Short mmCIF file of C-alpha atoms and ligand atoms in Angstrom, two decimals:
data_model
loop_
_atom_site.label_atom_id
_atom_site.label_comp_id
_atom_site.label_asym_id
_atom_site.label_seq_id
_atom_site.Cartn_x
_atom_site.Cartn_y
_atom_site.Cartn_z
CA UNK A 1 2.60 32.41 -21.65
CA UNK A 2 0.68 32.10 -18.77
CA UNK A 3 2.46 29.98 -15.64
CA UNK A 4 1.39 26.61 -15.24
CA UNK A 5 -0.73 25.45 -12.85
CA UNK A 6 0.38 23.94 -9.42
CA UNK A 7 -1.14 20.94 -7.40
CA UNK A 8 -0.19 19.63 -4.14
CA UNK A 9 -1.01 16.60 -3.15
CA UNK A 10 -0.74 14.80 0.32
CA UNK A 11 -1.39 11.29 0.53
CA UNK A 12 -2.37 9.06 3.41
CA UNK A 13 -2.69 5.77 4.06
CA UNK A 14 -1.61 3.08 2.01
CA UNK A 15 0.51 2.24 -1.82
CA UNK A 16 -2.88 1.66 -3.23
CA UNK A 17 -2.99 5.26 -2.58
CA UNK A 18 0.89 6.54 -3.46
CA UNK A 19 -0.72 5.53 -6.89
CA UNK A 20 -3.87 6.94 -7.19
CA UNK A 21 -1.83 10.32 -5.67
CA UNK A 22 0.36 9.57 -9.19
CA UNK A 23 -2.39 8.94 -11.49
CA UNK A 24 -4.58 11.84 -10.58
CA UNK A 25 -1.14 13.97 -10.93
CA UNK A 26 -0.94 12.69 -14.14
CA UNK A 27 -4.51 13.53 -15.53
CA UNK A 28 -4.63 17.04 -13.66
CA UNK A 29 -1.10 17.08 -16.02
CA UNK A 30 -2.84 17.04 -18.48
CA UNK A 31 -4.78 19.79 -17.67
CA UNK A 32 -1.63 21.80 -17.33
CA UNK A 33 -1.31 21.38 -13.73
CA UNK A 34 1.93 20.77 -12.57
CA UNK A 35 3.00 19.18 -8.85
CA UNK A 36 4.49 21.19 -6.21
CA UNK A 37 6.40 19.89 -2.59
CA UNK A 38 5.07 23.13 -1.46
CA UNK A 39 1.39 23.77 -0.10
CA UNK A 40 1.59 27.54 0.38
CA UNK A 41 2.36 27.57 -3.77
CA UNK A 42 -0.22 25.66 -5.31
CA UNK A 43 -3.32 26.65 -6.75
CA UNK A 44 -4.77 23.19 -5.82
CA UNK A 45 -4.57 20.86 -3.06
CA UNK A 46 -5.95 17.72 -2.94
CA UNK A 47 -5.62 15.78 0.15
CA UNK A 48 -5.97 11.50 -0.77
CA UNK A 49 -7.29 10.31 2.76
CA UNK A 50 -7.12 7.18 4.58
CA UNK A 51 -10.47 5.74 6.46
CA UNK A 52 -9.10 2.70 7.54
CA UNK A 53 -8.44 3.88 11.48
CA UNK A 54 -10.37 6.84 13.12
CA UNK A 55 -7.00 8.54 13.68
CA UNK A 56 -6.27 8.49 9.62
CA UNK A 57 -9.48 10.14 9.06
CA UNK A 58 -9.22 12.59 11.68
CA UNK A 59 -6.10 13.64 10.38
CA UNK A 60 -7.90 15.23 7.42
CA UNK A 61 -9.77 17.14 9.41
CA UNK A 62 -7.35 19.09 11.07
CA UNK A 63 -5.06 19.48 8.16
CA UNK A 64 -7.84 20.54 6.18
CA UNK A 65 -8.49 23.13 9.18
CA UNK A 66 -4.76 24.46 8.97
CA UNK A 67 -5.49 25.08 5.18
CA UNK A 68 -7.57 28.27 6.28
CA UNK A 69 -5.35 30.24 6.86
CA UNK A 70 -4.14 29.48 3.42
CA UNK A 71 -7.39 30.05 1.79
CA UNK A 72 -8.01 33.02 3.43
CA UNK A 73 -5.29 34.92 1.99
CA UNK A 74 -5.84 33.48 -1.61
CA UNK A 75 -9.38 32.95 -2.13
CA UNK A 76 -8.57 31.17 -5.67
CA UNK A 77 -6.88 28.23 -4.16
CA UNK A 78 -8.93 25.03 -4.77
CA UNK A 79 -9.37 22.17 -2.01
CA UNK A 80 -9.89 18.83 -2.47
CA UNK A 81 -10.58 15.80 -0.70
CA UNK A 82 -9.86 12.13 -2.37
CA UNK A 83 -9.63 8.55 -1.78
CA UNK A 84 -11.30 6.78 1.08
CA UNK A 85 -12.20 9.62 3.34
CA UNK A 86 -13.84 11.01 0.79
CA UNK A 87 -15.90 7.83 -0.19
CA UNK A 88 -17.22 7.23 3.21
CA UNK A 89 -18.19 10.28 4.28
CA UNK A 90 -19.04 12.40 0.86
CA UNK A 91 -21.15 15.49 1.79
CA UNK A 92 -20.79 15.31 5.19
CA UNK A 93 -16.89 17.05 4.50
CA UNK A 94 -18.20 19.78 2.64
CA UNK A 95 -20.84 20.16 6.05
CA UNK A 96 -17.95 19.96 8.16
CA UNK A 97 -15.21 22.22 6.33
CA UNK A 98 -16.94 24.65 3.84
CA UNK A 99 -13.60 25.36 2.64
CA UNK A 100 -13.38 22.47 0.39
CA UNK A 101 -14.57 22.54 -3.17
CA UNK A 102 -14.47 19.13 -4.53
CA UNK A 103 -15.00 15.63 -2.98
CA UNK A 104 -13.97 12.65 -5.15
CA UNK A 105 -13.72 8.95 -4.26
CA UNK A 106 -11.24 6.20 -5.65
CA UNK A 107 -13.34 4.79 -8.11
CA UNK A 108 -14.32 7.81 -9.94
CA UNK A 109 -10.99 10.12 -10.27
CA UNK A 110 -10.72 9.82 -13.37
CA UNK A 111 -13.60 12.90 -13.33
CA UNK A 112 -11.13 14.75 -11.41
CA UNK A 113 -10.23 17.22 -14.15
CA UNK A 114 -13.66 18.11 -15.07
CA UNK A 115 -14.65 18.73 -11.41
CA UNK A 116 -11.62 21.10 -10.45
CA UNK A 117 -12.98 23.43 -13.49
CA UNK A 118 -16.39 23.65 -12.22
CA UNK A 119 -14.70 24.69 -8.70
CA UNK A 120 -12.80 27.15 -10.50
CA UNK A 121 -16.29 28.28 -11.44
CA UNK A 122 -17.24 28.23 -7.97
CA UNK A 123 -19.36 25.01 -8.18
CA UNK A 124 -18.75 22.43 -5.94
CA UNK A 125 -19.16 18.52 -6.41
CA UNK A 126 -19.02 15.29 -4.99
CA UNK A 127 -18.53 12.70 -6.96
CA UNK A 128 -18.14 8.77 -4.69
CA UNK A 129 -19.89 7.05 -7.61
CA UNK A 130 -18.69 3.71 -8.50
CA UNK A 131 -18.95 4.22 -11.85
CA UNK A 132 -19.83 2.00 -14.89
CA UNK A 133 -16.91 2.84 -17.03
CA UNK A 134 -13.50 2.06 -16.02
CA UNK A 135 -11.15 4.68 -14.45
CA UNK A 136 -8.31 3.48 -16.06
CA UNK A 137 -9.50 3.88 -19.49
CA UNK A 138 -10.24 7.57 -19.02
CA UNK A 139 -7.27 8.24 -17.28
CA UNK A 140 -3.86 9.26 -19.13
CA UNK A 141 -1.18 6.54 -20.35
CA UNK A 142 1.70 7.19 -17.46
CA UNK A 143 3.32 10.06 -19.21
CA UNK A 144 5.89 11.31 -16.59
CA UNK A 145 5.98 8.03 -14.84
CA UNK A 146 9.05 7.14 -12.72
CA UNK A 147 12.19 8.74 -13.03
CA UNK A 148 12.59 6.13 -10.15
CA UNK A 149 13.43 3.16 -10.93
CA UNK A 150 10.95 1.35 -8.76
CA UNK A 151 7.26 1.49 -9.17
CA UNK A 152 3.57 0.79 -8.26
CA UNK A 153 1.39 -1.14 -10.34
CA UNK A 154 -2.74 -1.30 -9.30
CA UNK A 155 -4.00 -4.71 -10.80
CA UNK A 156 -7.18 -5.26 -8.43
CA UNK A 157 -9.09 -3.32 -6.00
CA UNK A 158 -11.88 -3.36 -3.81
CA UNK A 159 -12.49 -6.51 -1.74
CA UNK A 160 -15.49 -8.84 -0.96
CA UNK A 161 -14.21 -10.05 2.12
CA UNK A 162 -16.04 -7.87 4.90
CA UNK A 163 -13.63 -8.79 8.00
CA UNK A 164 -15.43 -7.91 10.87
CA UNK A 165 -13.07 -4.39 11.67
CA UNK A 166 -12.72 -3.20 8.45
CA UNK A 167 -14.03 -0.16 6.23
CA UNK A 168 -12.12 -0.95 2.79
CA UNK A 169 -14.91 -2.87 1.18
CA UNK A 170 -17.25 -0.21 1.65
CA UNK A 171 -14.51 2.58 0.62
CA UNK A 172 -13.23 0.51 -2.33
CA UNK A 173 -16.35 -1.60 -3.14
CA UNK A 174 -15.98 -5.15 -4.66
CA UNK A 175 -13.26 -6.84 -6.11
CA UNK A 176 -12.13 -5.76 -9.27
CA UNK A 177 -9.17 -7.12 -11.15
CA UNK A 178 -7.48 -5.05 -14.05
CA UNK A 179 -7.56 -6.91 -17.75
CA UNK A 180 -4.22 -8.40 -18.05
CA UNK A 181 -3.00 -7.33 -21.20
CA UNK A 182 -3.33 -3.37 -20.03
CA UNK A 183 -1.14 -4.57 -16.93
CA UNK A 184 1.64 -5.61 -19.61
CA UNK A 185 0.85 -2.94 -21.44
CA UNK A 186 1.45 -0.46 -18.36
CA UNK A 187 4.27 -2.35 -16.96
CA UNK A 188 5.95 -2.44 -20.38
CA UNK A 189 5.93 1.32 -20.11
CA UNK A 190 6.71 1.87 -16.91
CA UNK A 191 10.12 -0.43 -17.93
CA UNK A 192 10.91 1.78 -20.91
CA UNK A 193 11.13 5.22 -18.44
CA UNK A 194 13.94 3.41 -16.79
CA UNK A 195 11.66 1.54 -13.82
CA UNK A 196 13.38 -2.00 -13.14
CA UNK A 197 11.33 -3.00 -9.88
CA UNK A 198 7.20 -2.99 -9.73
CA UNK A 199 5.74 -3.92 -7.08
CA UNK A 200 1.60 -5.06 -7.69
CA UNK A 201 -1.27 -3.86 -6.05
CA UNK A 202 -4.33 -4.69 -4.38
CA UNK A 203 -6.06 -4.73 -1.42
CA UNK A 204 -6.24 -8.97 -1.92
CA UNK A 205 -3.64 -8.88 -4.78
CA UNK A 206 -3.30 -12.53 -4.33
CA UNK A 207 -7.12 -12.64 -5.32
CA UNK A 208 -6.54 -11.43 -8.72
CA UNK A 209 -8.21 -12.73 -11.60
CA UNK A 210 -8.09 -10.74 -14.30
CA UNK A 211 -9.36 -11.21 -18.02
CA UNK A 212 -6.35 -12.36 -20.18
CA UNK A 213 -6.25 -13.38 -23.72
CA UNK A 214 -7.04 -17.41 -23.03
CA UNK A 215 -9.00 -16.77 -19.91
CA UNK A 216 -8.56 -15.72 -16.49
CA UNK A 217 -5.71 -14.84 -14.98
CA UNK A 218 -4.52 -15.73 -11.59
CA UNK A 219 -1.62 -13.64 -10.01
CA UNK A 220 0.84 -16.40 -10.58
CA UNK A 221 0.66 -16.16 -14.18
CA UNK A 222 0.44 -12.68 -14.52
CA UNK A 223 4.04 -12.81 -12.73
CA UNK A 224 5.75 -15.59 -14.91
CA UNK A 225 4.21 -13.29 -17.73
CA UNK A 226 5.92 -9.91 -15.97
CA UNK A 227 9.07 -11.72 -15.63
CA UNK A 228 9.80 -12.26 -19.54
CA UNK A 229 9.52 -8.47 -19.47
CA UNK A 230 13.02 -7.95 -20.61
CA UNK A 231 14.37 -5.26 -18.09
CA UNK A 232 12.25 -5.86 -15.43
CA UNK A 233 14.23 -7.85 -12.88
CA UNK A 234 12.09 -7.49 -9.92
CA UNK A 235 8.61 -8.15 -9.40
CA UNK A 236 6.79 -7.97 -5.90
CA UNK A 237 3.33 -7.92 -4.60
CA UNK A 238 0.98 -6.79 -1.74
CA UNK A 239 -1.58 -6.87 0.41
CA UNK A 240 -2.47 -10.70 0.03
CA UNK A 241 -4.70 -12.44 2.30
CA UNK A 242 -3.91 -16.01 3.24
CA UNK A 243 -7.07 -17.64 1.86
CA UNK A 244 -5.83 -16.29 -1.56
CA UNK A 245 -2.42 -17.92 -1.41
CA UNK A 246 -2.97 -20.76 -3.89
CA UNK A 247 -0.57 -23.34 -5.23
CA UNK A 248 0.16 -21.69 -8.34
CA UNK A 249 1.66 -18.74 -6.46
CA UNK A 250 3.57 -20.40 -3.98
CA UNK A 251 5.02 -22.64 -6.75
CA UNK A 252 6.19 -19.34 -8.83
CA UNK A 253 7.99 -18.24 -5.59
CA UNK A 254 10.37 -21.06 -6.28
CA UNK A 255 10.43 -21.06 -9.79
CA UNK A 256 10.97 -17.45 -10.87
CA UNK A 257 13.83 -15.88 -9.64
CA UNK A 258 12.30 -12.39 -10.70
CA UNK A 259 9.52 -12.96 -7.88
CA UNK A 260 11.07 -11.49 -4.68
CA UNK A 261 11.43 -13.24 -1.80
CA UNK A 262 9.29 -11.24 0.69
CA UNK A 263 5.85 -12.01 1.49
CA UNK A 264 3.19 -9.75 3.33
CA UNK A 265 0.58 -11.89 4.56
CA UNK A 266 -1.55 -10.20 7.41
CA UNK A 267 -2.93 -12.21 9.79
CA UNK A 268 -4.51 -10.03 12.26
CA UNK A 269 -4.20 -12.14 15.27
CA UNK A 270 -3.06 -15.89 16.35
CA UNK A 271 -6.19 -16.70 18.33
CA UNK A 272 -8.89 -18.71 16.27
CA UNK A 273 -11.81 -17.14 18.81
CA UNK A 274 -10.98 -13.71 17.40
CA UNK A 275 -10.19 -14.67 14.36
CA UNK A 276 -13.52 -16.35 14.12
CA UNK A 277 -15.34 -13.04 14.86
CA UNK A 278 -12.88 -11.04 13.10
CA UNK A 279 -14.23 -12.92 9.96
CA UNK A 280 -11.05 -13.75 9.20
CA UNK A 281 -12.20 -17.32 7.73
CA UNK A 282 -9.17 -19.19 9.09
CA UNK A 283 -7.37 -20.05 11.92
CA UNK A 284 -4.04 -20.09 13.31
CA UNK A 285 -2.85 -23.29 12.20
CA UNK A 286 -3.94 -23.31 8.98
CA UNK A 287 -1.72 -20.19 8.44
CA UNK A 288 0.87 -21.59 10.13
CA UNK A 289 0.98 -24.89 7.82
CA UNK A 290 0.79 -22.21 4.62
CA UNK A 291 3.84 -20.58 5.77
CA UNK A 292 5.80 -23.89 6.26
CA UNK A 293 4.30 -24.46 2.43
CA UNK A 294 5.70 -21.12 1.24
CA UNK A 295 9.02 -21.95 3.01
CA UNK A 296 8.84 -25.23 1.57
CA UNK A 297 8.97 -23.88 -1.74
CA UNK A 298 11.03 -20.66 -1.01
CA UNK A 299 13.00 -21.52 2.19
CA UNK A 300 14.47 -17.61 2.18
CA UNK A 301 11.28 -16.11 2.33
CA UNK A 302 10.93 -12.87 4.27
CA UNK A 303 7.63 -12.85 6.00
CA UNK A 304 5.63 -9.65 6.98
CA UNK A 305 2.31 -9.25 8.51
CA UNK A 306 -0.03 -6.99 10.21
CA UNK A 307 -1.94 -7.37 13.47
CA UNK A 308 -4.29 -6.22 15.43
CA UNK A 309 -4.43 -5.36 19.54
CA UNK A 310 -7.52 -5.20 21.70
CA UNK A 311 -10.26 -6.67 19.21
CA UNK A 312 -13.25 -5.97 20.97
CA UNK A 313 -13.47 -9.48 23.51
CA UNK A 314 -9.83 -9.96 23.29
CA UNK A 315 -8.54 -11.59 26.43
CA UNK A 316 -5.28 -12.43 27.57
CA UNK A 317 -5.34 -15.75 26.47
CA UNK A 318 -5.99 -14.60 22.73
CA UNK A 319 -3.07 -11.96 23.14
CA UNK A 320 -1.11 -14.69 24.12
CA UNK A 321 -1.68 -16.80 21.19
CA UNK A 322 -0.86 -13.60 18.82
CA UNK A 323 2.68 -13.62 21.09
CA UNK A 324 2.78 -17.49 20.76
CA UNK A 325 2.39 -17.25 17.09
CA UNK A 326 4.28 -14.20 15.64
CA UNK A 327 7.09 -16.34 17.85
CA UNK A 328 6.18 -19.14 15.43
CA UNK A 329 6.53 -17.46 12.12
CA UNK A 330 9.24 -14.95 13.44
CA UNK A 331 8.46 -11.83 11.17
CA UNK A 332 11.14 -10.38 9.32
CA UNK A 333 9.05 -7.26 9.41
CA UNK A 334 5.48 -6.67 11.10
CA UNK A 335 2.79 -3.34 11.32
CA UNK A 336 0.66 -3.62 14.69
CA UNK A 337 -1.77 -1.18 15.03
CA UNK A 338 -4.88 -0.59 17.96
CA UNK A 339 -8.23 -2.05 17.04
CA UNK A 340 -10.31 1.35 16.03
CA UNK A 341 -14.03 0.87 15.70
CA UNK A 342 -14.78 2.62 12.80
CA UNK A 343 -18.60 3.28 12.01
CA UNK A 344 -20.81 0.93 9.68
CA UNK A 345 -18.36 -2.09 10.61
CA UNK A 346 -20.01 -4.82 12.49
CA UNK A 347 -17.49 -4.88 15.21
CA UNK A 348 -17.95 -1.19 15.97
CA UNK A 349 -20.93 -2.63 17.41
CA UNK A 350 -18.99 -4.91 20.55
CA UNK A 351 -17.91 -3.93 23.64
CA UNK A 352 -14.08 -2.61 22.87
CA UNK A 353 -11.32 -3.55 24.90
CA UNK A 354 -10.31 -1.23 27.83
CA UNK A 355 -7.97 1.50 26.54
CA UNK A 356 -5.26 0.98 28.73
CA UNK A 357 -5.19 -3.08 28.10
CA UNK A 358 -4.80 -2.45 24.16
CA UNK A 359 -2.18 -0.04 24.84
CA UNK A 360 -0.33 -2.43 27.24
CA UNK A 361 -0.67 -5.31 24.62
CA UNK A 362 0.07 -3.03 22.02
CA UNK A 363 3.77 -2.26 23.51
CA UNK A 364 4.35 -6.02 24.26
CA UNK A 365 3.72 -7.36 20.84
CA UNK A 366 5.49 -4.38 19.32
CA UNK A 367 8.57 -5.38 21.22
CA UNK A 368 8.68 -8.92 20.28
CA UNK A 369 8.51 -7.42 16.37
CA UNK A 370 11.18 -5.15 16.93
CA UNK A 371 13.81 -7.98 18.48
CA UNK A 372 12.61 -10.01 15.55
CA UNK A 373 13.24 -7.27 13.37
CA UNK A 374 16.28 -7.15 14.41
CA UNK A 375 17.46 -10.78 14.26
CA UNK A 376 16.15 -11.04 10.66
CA UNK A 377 18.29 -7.78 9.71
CA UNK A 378 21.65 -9.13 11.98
CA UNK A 379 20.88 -12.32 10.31
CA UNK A 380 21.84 -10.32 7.01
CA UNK A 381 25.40 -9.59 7.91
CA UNK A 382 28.04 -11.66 5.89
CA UNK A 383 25.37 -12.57 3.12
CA UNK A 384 25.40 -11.60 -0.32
CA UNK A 385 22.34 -10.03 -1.45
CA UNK A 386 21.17 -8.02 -4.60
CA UNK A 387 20.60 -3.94 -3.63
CA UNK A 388 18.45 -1.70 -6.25
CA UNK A 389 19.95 2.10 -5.93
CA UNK A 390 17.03 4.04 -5.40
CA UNK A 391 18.61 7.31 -4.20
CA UNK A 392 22.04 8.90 -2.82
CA UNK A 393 22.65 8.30 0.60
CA UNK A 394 22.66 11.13 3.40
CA UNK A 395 26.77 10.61 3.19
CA UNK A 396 28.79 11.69 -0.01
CA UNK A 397 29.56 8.55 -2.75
CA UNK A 398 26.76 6.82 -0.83
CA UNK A 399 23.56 5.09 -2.10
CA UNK A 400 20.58 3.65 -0.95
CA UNK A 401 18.63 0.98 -2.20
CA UNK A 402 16.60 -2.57 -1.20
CA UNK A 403 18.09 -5.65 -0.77
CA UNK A 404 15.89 -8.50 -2.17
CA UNK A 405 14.46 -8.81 0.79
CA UNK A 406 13.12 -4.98 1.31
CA UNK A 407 15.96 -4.17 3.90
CA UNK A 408 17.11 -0.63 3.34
CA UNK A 409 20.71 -1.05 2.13
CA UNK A 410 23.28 1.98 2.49
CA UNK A 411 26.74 1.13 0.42
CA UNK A 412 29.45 3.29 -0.39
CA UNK A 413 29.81 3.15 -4.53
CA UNK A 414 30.31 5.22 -7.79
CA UNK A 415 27.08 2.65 -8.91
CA UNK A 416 24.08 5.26 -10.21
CA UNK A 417 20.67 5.36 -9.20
CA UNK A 418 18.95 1.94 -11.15
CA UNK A 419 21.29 0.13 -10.95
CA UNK A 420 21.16 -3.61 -9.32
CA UNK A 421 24.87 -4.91 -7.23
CA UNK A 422 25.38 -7.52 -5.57
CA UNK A 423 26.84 -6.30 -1.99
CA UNK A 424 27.63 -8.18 0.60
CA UNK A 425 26.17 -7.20 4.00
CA UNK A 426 29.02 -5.63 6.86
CA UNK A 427 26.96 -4.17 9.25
CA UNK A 428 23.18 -4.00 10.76
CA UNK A 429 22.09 -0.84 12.40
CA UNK A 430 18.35 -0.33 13.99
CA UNK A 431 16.73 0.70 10.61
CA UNK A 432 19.05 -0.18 7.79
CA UNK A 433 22.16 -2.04 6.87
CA UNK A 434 25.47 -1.10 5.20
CA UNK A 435 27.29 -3.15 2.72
CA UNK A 436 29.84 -3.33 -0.12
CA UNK A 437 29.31 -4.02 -3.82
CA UNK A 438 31.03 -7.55 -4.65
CA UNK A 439 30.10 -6.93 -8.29
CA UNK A 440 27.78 -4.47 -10.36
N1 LIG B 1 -6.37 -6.24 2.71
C1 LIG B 1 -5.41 -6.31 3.72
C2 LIG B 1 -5.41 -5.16 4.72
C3 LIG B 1 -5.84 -3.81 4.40
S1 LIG B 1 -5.94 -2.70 5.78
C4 LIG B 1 -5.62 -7.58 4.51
O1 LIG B 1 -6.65 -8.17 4.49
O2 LIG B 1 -4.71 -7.96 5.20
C5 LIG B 1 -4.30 -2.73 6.44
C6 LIG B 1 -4.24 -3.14 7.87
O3 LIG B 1 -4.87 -2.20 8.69
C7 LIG B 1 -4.95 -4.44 8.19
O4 LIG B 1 -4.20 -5.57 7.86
C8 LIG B 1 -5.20 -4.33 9.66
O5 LIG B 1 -4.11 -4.84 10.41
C9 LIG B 1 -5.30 -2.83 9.88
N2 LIG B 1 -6.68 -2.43 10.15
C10 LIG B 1 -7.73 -2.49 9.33
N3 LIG B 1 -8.85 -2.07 9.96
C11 LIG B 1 -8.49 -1.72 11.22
C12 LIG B 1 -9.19 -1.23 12.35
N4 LIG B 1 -10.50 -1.02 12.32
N5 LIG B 1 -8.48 -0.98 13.48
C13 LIG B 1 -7.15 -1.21 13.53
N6 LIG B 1 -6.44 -1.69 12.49
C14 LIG B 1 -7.10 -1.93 11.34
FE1 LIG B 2 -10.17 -5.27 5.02
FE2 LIG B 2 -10.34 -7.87 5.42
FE3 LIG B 2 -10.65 -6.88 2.97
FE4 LIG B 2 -8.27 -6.85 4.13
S1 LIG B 2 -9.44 -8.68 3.56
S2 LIG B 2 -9.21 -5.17 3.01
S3 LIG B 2 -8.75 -6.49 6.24
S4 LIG B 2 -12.01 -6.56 4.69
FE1 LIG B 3 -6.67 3.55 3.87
FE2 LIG B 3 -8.25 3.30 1.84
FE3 LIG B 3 -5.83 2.28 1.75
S1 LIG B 3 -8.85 3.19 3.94
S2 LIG B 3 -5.45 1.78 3.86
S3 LIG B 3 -6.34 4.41 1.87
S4 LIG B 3 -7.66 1.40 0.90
#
C-alpha cells in the first residue's frame, strides 16, 4: 500500500478558524490525507488566513513566499490558500504568488477535496462562492474529532452588522445560524469521543437564531438544551456583541450552572463619538448598565473585551473615556489591537490617527489591562474553583487545565487529562496560576 497522504495546515486568526482548520482536515481525511506538524513533509499545505488587520493578511504573503523554496525542490507539493484572505482577495493571490494552486473561501470548503485533485492535475481554482447548499451538509460527520477533551462548536457565521473598521461581513457574508438539532446532533458526538467542554461559535454568537423543532432558537435555549447533554459539563460561547445580549441569555447565566462564567463582550472603545462612527450602535453607558445586568444575574462573571486604539478622529478625550471605562468594567482579560484600515471598509476612507499617537495609546491602555489582569488572577488565590485537565504540565505529575473562569491552572496531581477537580488556588504568577486538587 501506497503511504497516505500528508496535509499541513497553518491557521490564522481567530476559533472560527481553529475549526474550519479541523473540518477541512477532516474532509481532506477522507480523501486519505492525513495531518502533519511538519511543513517540509506534506504533500499539501493549506494556509487558513486572517483579513481582519493588514498585518494578518500580510503574513500570508510572506509565508507563502518562504514556501518556495519548498516547492522548488518538490514540484508535486500542493499550496493552498483558505479562509478570509482567500475570500477577499481571490485571484489576485494566484497574481501575486503563482506558486499557489487552489484558493478557497469559508463558505465553500466543503469543495476542498474536489479542488486539490484538479491541482494534482495541474488545474488551478478559486472557489469564494457563497454557495447555495450548506457546507456542513457536504462536509464529513467529525470522525477523528477531539481526543481533547475541550472543543469548538460553529453555530452561526457571517454578520450583518458592517461596523465601520471591519472586513468580516464581507469575508464571511451575512448571518447565518446552524439548524439546531445538527448542533445537538454534533455536540452529542463530540461528547461521546471523550470532549466534556464546547465552547460555541460565531462571529455574533449571541445573535443566533437557528431553526429548531418548535421554532427559532435563540442562544439561550440552545444552551439550557446543551446542558441536559449528559457529560457535557461545560458550555461557553464567543464573540457576542452587546446589542445581542438579550434577557434570555443573561437569565441562563444564573440559572445553568453548566454556562461558564466568562463573558467576551467587545466593545471597541468607551467614547460614544467613536463609537457613533465606528457603527457600533451603542454607547458607553448603555454597555455599562448591561454589564451591571449580567453581574446582576451572575455576580462572578469574568468579563473580556476587545478594543480598539487610534480610530481614525480619535482624540485624547475619546482615549480617555476607553481608560475611564475599561477602569469601570475592570476586565478580567482584554485584546487591544491598532486601528488598521483595511480596504473596502468605510473607515479606510478617514484621515487615520498619527502613527506614533496610536502606538502611545496603544501601550497605555495595554498597561491598565495587564494590572487588571493581574488583580483578577491574584484575586483567584485562596478560592476554590473547578480546573478541566487539558494537558500535562511542562513539570513531571503536573497538569494543566482552565479554571471556570478561563485562567490557565497548573496543579500537581495523578488526575488524567478530562478530568474536572476542584483545586483550590495557592499561587498567581504573570500568565497562569497553580493550585491543589481539594477533591476529583
Ligand atoms: N464580531 C466580533 C469581533 C470580530 S473581529 C465583535 O463584533 O466584537 C475581532 C476583533 O478584531 C474586534 O473586536 C476588533 O477589536 C478587532 N478588529 C476588527 N477590525 C479591526 C481593524 N480594522 N483594525 C484593528 N482591529 C480590528
Ligand atoms: Fe466586525 Fe462589527 Fe461584525 Fe464584529 S459586529 S464581526 S466587529 S462588523
Ligand atoms: Fe480573521 Fe476571518 Fe476570523 S478575518 S478574525 S479569520 S473571521
Amino acid at each position: 500500500m501506497s503511504e497516505p497522504k500528508k496535509l499541513f495546515i497553518k491557521t490564522y486568526g481567530c476559533q472560527m478558524n481553529v475549526y474550519d482548520s479541523e473540518r477541512m482536515a477532516e474532509a481532506m481525511g477522507a480523501e486519505g490525507y492525513v495531518t502533519t506538524e511538519v511543513a517540509e513533509e506534506a504533500d499539501m499545505v493549506l494556509l487558513n488566513t486572517c483579513h481582519i488587520r493588514e498585518k494578518a493578511a500580510e503574513k500570508v504573503y510572506s509565508d507563502l513566499g518562504r514556501l518556495r523554496p519548498l516547492k522548488q525542490a518538490k514540484p508535486d507539493l500542493k499550496i493552498g490558500v483558505a479562509g478570509c484572505v482567500a475570500q477577499a482577495e481571490g485571484e489576485e493571490i494566484l497574481k501575486r504568488m503563482p506558486l499557489v494552486d487552489l484558493v478557497v473561501g469559508p463558505q465553500s470548503y466543503h469543495r476542498l477535496p474536489e479542488m486539490a485533485k484538479a491541482a494534482e492535475k495541474g488545474e488551478k481554482r478559486v472557489d469564494t462562492d457563497f454557495p447555495e447548499e450548506d457546507k456542513f451538509d457536504h462536509l464529513p460527520d467529525r470522525p477523528k474529532a477531539a481526543v481533547r477533551p475541550t472543543a469548538f462548536l460553529t453555530v452561526q457565521e457571517g454578520c450583518d452588522k458592517f461596523c465601520a473598521f471591519c472586513v468580516v461581513p464581507y469575508t464571511r457574508g451575512a448571518e447565518v445560524s446552524r439548524p439546531a438539532e445538527r448542533i445537538l446532533k454534533e455536540a452529542r458526538g463530540l461528547v461521546e469521543k471523550g470532549v466534556r467542554e464546547i465552547t460555541l461559535l460565531g462571529q455574533n454568537v449571541n445573535a443566533y437564531h437557528g431553526a429548531g423543532p418548535d421554532g427559532d432558537w435563540t442562544l439561550a435555549r440552545l444552551v439550557r438544551e446543551l446542558a441536559r447533554v449528559d457529560g457535557l459539563d461545560r458550555i461557553r460561547y464567543t464573540t457576542s456583541h452587546p446589542n445581542d445580549m438579550a434577557d434570555d441569555l443573561i437569565a441562563a447565566h444564573g440559572e445553568e450552572p453548566k454556562l461558564m462564567p466568562y463573558l467576551h463582550l467587545p466593545v471597541q472603545s468607551g467614547s460614544d463619538r467613536i463609537l457613533k462612527a465606528m457603527a457600533r450602535k451603542h454607547t458607553a453607558e448603555q454597555y455599562l448598565r448591561l454589564i451591571e445586568k449580567i453581574r446582576a444575574a451572575r455576580p462572578d462573571m469574568m468579563m473580556s473585551g476587545d478594543f480598539i486604539v487610534g480610530f481614525p478622529g480619535e482624540t485624547d478625550a475619546d482615549f480617555d473615556a476607553t481608560m475611564d471605562l475599561i477602569r469601570a468594567v475592570n476586565y478580567g482579560m482584554a485584546y487591544s489591537f491598532k486601528y488598521s484600515a483595511r480596504p473596502g471598509t468605510p473607515a479606510a476612507e478617514k484621515t487615520p490617527v498619527a502613527a506614533d499617537v496610536a502606538d502611545a495609546r496603544l501601550q497605555t491602555l495595554q498597561a491598565l489591562i495587564t494590572q487588571q489582569q493581574r488583580e483578577a488572577q491574584q484575586g483567584m488565590v485562596g478560592r476554590e474553583v473547578s480546573v478541566l485537565f487539558e494537558k500535562p504540565g511542562r513539570l513531571k505529575g503536573q497538569m494543566v487545565g482552565k479554571s471556570d473562569y478561563l485562567h490557565a491552572v497548573h496543579v500537581d496531581t495523578d488526575l488524567p487529562v478530562g478530568a474536572i477537580a476542584h483545586v483550590r488556588i495557592v499561587s498567581s504568577a504573570p500568565n497562569s496560576l497553580a493550585g491543589e486538587v481539594v477533591a476529583a
